[in-house]
């Protein structure tokens, strides 16, 4: 496919993504407009496609997604964290320890170079982990492969769990979607918040700042009634598609061949972490008044953006989901470098005799 002109590759990517995304949407599959382009991107990347989504498009899409998340957040987001902080802390620490143990095992038994295993297994904040990993001696290519392979696994599994749990109601909102509503000044204000996040995020050196800043600022304005955010469905669909392409097209043939030797260990570590987080979700339902689907999305070790897209298309408590996911993201960003150094200093690959 790399012999095709880039224009033709873009046409193929667009048309097949529309076809698969529309098909998944027709069958009410959650996050269809994310998963369709993501799957097409993976296939084209492995077939040798050379097209890539420009970084600034991905960053803008994250900012739009941050505004979308902000619509569902309020000061009440702190309530489940503060009321049940011992249990929340237990789940958080358990996830971090499980991911650290997974990274240690990968470095010990798969021969991954440097702290690559530690960075590649961090559960959440995929783009932030990839951006930070290179500064700590990790192989950024392998970290990106591991992080986005986990995102692909988690997003697909979470969407399937939602589809099975909700049946024909999956992927359907409480009201019919209006793709092209009349735009008001709130739309301009929402775009202003997104642009502010895109501009300030890198300058303030905030990991995933383009997502986090609009999410925080938008939530403050929206929940206080100062400004109601407006995000038409066509804009969200574009953002979902760009994020899906950005993740999928990272699975290039050279990176896949580079990771092929350790691919079985990587896949086992991802599945083990997903099962462990699933067990934590079940435990949450025993002590908190949340349903299993909400708890599963809240503990899923995927990226904040993909989990948010799936949760938004499902009938779950998105406030609880985003509270847990956001807390874990901040914790990982704060502890990630120290944990990676600790693991890489103590996990020596097995020496053959």
Coordinates of C-alpha atoms in Angstrom, one line a residue:
X1 CA 0.0 0.0 0.0
X2 CA 3.0 2.3 0.5
X3 CA 3.3 2.4 -3.3
X4 CA -0.1 4.1 -3.6
X5 CA -0.1 7.9 -3.8
X6 CA -0.9 9.5 -0.4
X7 CA -4.0 11.1 -1.9
X8 CA -5.3 7.6 -2.8
X9 CA -4.4 6.3 0.6
X10 CA -6.5 9.1 2.3
X11 CA -9.4 8.3 0.0
X12 CA -9.3 4.6 0.9
X13 CA -8.9 5.4 4.6
X14 CA -11.9 7.8 4.5
X15 CA -14.2 5.7 2.5
X16 CA -13.6 2.4 4.3
X17 CA -13.8 4.2 7.7
X18 CA -17.1 5.7 6.7
X19 CA -18.3 2.2 5.6
X20 CA -17.2 0.4 8.7
X21 CA -18.1 3.2 11.1
X22 CA -21.5 3.4 9.5
X23 CA -22.0 -0.3 9.7
X24 CA -21.1 -0.4 13.4
X25 CA -23.4 2.6 14.0
X26 CA -26.2 0.8 12.2
X27 CA -25.9 -2.1 14.7
X28 CA -25.7 0.3 17.6
X29 CA -22.2 -0.6 18.5
X30 CA -20.8 1.8 21.2
X31 CA -18.1 4.3 20.0
X32 CA -18.7 3.2 16.4
X33 CA -17.2 6.3 15.0
X34 CA -14.0 5.7 17.0
X35 CA -13.7 2.0 16.6
X36 CA -14.4 1.9 12.8
X37 CA -11.6 4.4 11.8
X38 CA -9.3 2.8 14.5
X39 CA -9.7 -0.7 13.0
X40 CA -9.2 0.6 9.4
X41 CA -6.2 2.6 10.5
X42 CA -4.6 -0.6 12.1
X43 CA -5.2 -2.6 8.9
X44 CA -3.8 0.1 6.6
X45 CA -0.8 0.7 8.9
X46 CA 0.1 -3.0 8.9
X47 CA -0.3 -3.0 5.1
X48 CA 2.3 -0.3 4.8
X49 CA 0.2 2.9 4.4
X50 CA 2.4 6.0 4.8
X51 CA -0.3 8.5 5.6
X52 CA -0.3 9.9 9.1
X53 CA -2.7 12.2 11.0
X54 CA -0.8 15.6 11.6
X55 CA -0.2 16.1 15.3
X56 CA -2.1 19.3 15.5
X57 CA -5.3 17.7 14.2
X58 CA -5.0 15.0 16.9
X59 CA -4.4 17.7 19.6
X60 CA -7.4 19.7 18.4
X61 CA -9.5 16.6 18.5
X62 CA -8.4 16.0 22.1
X63 CA -9.5 19.5 23.0
X64 CA -12.9 18.9 21.5
X65 CA -13.2 15.7 23.4
X66 CA -12.2 17.6 26.6
X67 CA -15.1 19.9 26.0
X68 CA -17.4 16.9 25.5
X69 CA -16.3 15.4 28.8
X70 CA -16.8 18.8 30.5
X71 CA -20.5 18.7 29.7
X72 CA -20.9 15.7 32.0
X73 CA -18.7 16.9 34.8
X74 CA -19.7 19.0 37.8
X75 CA -18.3 19.6 41.4
X76 CA -20.2 16.4 42.2
X77 CA -17.3 14.6 40.6
X78 CA -15.4 14.8 43.9
X79 CA -18.3 13.3 45.9
X80 CA -17.6 9.6 45.1
X81 CA -13.9 10.1 45.6
X82 CA -14.2 11.8 49.0
X83 CA -17.0 9.8 50.4
X84 CA -15.3 6.4 49.6
X85 CA -11.7 7.5 49.5
X86 CA -10.3 4.4 51.2
X87 CA -11.8 2.1 48.5
X88 CA -10.9 4.5 45.7
X89 CA -7.3 4.7 47.0
X90 CA -7.2 0.9 47.2
X91 CA -8.4 0.5 43.6
X92 CA -5.9 3.2 42.5
X93 CA -2.9 1.7 44.2
X94 CA -3.8 -1.9 43.2
X95 CA -3.9 -0.8 39.5
X96 CA -0.6 1.0 39.8
X97 CA 1.0 -2.0 41.5
X98 CA -0.4 -4.4 38.9
X99 CA 0.9 -2.3 36.0
X100 CA 4.3 -2.0 37.8
X101 CA 4.5 -5.8 38.3
X102 CA 3.5 -6.3 34.6
X103 CA 6.3 -3.9 33.5
X104 CA 8.8 -5.7 35.8
X105 CA 7.8 -9.1 34.3
X106 CA 8.2 -7.8 30.8
X107 CA 11.6 -6.4 31.5
X108 CA 12.6 -9.6 33.3
X109 CA 11.4 -12.2 30.9
X110 CA 11.0 -10.5 27.5
X111 CA 14.3 -8.7 27.1
X112 CA 12.7 -5.3 26.4
X113 CA 15.4 -2.6 26.3
X114 CA 15.8 -0.2 29.2
X115 CA 12.7 1.0 31.0
X116 CA 10.5 0.4 28.0
X117 CA 8.4 -2.3 29.7
X118 CA 7.7 0.0 32.6
X119 CA 6.5 2.9 30.5
X120 CA 4.6 0.7 28.0
X121 CA 2.5 -0.9 30.7
X122 CA 1.4 2.4 32.5
X123 CA -2.5 2.1 32.5
X124 CA -3.8 5.3 31.0
X125 CA -2.6 8.5 29.5
X126 CA -1.2 6.7 26.4
X127 CA -0.2 9.9 24.5
X128 CA 1.4 11.4 27.6
X129 CA 3.3 8.2 28.4
X130 CA 4.7 8.1 24.9
X131 CA 5.7 11.8 25.0
X132 CA 7.5 11.4 28.4
X133 CA 9.1 8.0 27.8
X134 CA 11.9 9.2 25.5
X135 CA 13.3 11.5 28.2
X136 CA 13.9 8.5 30.5
X137 CA 15.7 6.2 28.1
X138 CA 12.8 4.1 26.8
X139 CA 12.4 3.0 23.2
X140 CA 9.6 5.4 22.2
X141 CA 8.6 3.2 19.2
X142 CA 7.9 0.2 21.4
X143 CA 6.3 2.2 24.2
X144 CA 3.9 3.7 21.6
X145 CA 3.2 0.2 20.2
X146 CA 2.5 -1.2 23.7
X147 CA 0.4 1.7 24.8
X148 CA -1.8 1.9 21.7
X149 CA -2.1 -1.9 21.5
X150 CA -3.6 -1.8 25.0
X151 CA -5.9 1.1 24.0
X152 CA -7.0 -1.0 21.0
X153 CA -7.7 -4.0 23.2
X154 CA -9.4 -2.0 25.9
X155 CA -11.5 0.0 23.6
X156 CA -12.7 -3.0 21.7
X157 CA -13.4 -5.0 24.8
X158 CA -15.2 -2.2 26.5
X159 CA -17.4 -1.5 23.5
X160 CA -18.2 -5.3 23.3
X161 CA -19.1 -5.4 27.0
X162 CA -21.4 -2.4 26.6
X163 CA -23.0 -3.9 23.5
X164 CA -23.6 -7.2 25.3
X165 CA -24.8 -5.5 28.5
X166 CA -27.2 -3.1 26.9
X167 CA -28.2 -5.1 23.8
X168 CA -30.0 -3.0 21.2
X169 CA -29.9 0.0 23.5
X170 CA -26.1 0.3 23.2
X171 CA -24.9 3.3 21.4
X172 CA -28.2 5.1 21.6
X173 CA -28.7 8.2 23.6
X174 CA -31.7 9.2 25.5
X175 CA -32.8 11.4 22.6
X176 CA -32.5 11.2 18.8
X177 CA -29.2 12.6 17.5
X178 CA -29.4 15.9 15.7
X179 CA -26.3 16.0 13.4
X180 CA -26.6 19.6 12.2
X181 CA -28.2 21.8 14.8
X182 CA -28.4 25.5 14.7
X183 CA -25.2 27.0 16.0
X184 CA -25.3 29.7 18.8
X185 CA -22.8 31.9 20.4
X186 CA -22.2 29.0 22.9
X187 CA -20.5 27.2 20.0
X188 CA -18.0 30.0 19.5
X189 CA -17.4 30.0 23.3
X190 CA -16.8 26.3 23.3
X191 CA -14.4 26.6 20.4
X192 CA -12.6 29.3 22.3
X193 CA -12.1 27.0 25.3
X194 CA -10.8 24.3 22.9
X195 CA -8.4 26.7 21.3
X196 CA -7.2 27.9 24.7
X197 CA -6.4 24.3 25.7
X198 CA -4.5 23.6 22.4
X199 CA -2.5 26.8 22.9
X200 CA -1.9 26.7 26.6
X201 CA -1.3 22.9 27.0
X202 CA 2.2 22.7 25.4
X203 CA 3.3 26.1 26.8
X204 CA 2.4 25.1 30.4
X205 CA 4.0 21.7 29.8
X206 CA 0.9 19.9 31.1
X207 CA 0.8 16.3 29.9
X208 CA -2.4 15.8 27.8
X209 CA -3.0 19.5 28.4
X210 CA -5.1 19.9 25.3
X211 CA -7.5 17.4 26.8
X212 CA -7.3 18.3 30.5
X213 CA -7.5 22.1 30.3
X214 CA -10.7 22.3 28.2
X215 CA -12.1 19.6 30.4
X216 CA -11.5 21.5 33.6
X217 CA -12.3 25.0 32.3
X218 CA -15.3 23.8 30.4
X219 CA -16.6 21.9 33.4
X220 CA -16.3 25.0 35.6
X221 CA -18.2 27.2 33.2
X222 CA -20.8 24.6 32.2
X223 CA -21.6 23.4 35.7
X224 CA -21.8 26.9 37.1
X225 CA -24.3 28.0 34.4
X226 CA -21.9 30.7 33.1
X227 CA -21.9 29.2 29.7
X228 CA -23.5 26.2 28.2
X229 CA -21.2 24.2 26.0
X230 CA -22.4 23.4 22.5
X231 CA -20.8 20.5 20.5
X232 CA -22.7 19.4 17.4
X233 CA -22.6 15.7 16.5
X234 CA -20.8 16.3 13.3
X235 CA -17.9 17.9 15.2
X236 CA -17.7 15.1 17.7
X237 CA -17.8 12.6 14.8
X238 CA -14.8 14.3 13.2
X239 CA -12.9 14.3 16.6
X240 CA -13.7 10.6 17.1
X241 CA -12.5 9.7 13.6
X242 CA -9.2 11.7 13.9
X243 CA -8.4 10.0 17.3
X244 CA -9.3 6.6 15.9
X245 CA -7.0 7.2 12.9
X246 CA -4.2 8.5 15.1
X247 CA -4.2 5.4 17.2
X248 CA -4.7 2.9 14.3
X249 CA -2.1 4.3 12.0
X250 CA 0.6 3.9 14.6
X251 CA 0.6 0.2 14.0
X252 CA 3.1 0.3 11.2
X253 CA 4.8 -2.8 9.8
X254 CA 8.3 -1.9 10.9
X255 CA 7.1 -1.3 14.5
X256 CA 5.1 -4.5 14.4
X257 CA 8.1 -6.5 13.2
X258 CA 10.3 -4.9 15.9
X259 CA 7.8 -5.9 18.6
X260 CA 7.1 -9.3 17.1
X261 CA 9.6 -11.1 19.2
X262 CA 8.0 -9.9 22.5
X263 CA 4.5 -9.7 21.2
X264 CA 3.2 -12.8 23.0
X265 CA 4.4 -11.4 26.4
X266 CA 3.0 -8.0 25.6
X267 CA -0.4 -9.4 24.7
X268 CA -0.4 -11.6 27.9
X269 CA 0.5 -8.6 30.1
X270 CA -2.4 -6.5 28.5
X271 CA -5.0 -9.2 29.0
X272 CA -3.8 -9.9 32.5
X273 CA -4.1 -6.2 33.4
X274 CA -7.6 -6.0 31.8
X275 CA -8.7 -9.0 33.8
X276 CA -7.3 -7.6 37.0
X277 CA -9.1 -4.3 36.5
X278 CA -12.2 -6.2 35.7
X279 CA -11.9 -8.0 39.1
X280 CA -11.5 -4.5 40.7
X281 CA -14.7 -3.4 39.0
X282 CA -16.6 -6.3 40.4
X283 CA -15.2 -5.5 43.8
X284 CA -16.4 -1.9 43.5
X285 CA -20.0 -3.1 42.8
X286 CA -20.0 -4.9 46.2
X287 CA -19.3 -1.8 48.2
X288 CA -20.5 1.1 46.1
X289 CA -24.0 1.8 44.5
X290 CA -22.7 1.6 41.0
X291 CA -23.5 -0.9 38.3
X292 CA -21.0 -3.3 36.9
X293 CA -20.8 -1.5 33.5
X294 CA -20.0 1.8 35.2
X295 CA -17.4 0.2 37.4
X296 CA -15.8 -1.6 34.4
X297 CA -15.4 1.6 32.4
X298 CA -14.1 3.4 35.5
X299 CA -11.4 0.9 36.1
X300 CA -10.6 0.0 32.4
X301 CA -6.8 0.6 31.8
X302 CA -7.3 2.4 28.5
X303 CA -6.8 6.0 27.5
X304 CA -9.0 8.6 29.1
X305 CA -10.2 9.8 25.6
X306 CA -11.3 6.4 24.3
X307 CA -13.0 5.5 27.6
X308 CA -14.8 8.8 27.6
X309 CA -16.1 8.3 24.1
X310 CA -17.4 4.8 24.9
X311 CA -19.0 6.0 28.2
X312 CA -20.7 9.0 26.5
X313 CA -22.5 6.6 24.2
X314 CA -23.6 4.3 27.0
X315 CA -26.1 4.6 29.8
X316 CA -23.6 4.7 32.6
X317 CA -22.6 7.1 35.4
X318 CA -20.1 9.1 33.4
X319 CA -19.3 11.4 36.3
X320 CA -18.1 8.4 38.3
X321 CA -16.2 7.0 35.3
X322 CA -14.4 10.2 34.6
X323 CA -13.7 10.9 38.3
X324 CA -11.8 7.5 38.6
X325 CA -10.1 7.8 35.2
X326 CA -9.0 11.4 35.8
X327 CA -7.6 10.6 39.2
X328 CA -5.7 7.7 37.9
X329 CA -4.3 9.7 35.0
X330 CA -3.0 12.4 37.4
X331 CA -1.5 9.8 39.7
X332 CA 0.3 8.1 36.8
X333 CA 1.6 11.4 35.5
X334 CA 3.0 12.2 38.9
X335 CA 4.4 8.7 39.8
X336 CA 5.2 7.3 36.3
X337 CA 8.9 8.5 36.0
X338 CA 9.8 7.4 39.6
X339 CA 8.1 4.0 39.1
X340 CA 9.8 3.5 35.7
X341 CA 13.2 4.2 37.2
X342 CA 12.5 2.0 40.2
X343 CA 11.5 -1.0 38.0
X344 CA 14.3 -0.5 35.4
X345 CA 16.9 -0.4 38.2
X346 CA 15.7 -3.7 39.7
X347 CA 14.5 -5.8 36.8
X348 CA 17.4 -7.4 35.0
X349 CA 16.6 -9.7 32.0
X350 CA 17.3 -13.4 32.6
X351 CA 20.8 -14.3 31.5
X352 CA 21.0 -17.5 29.4
X353 CA 23.6 -20.0 30.7

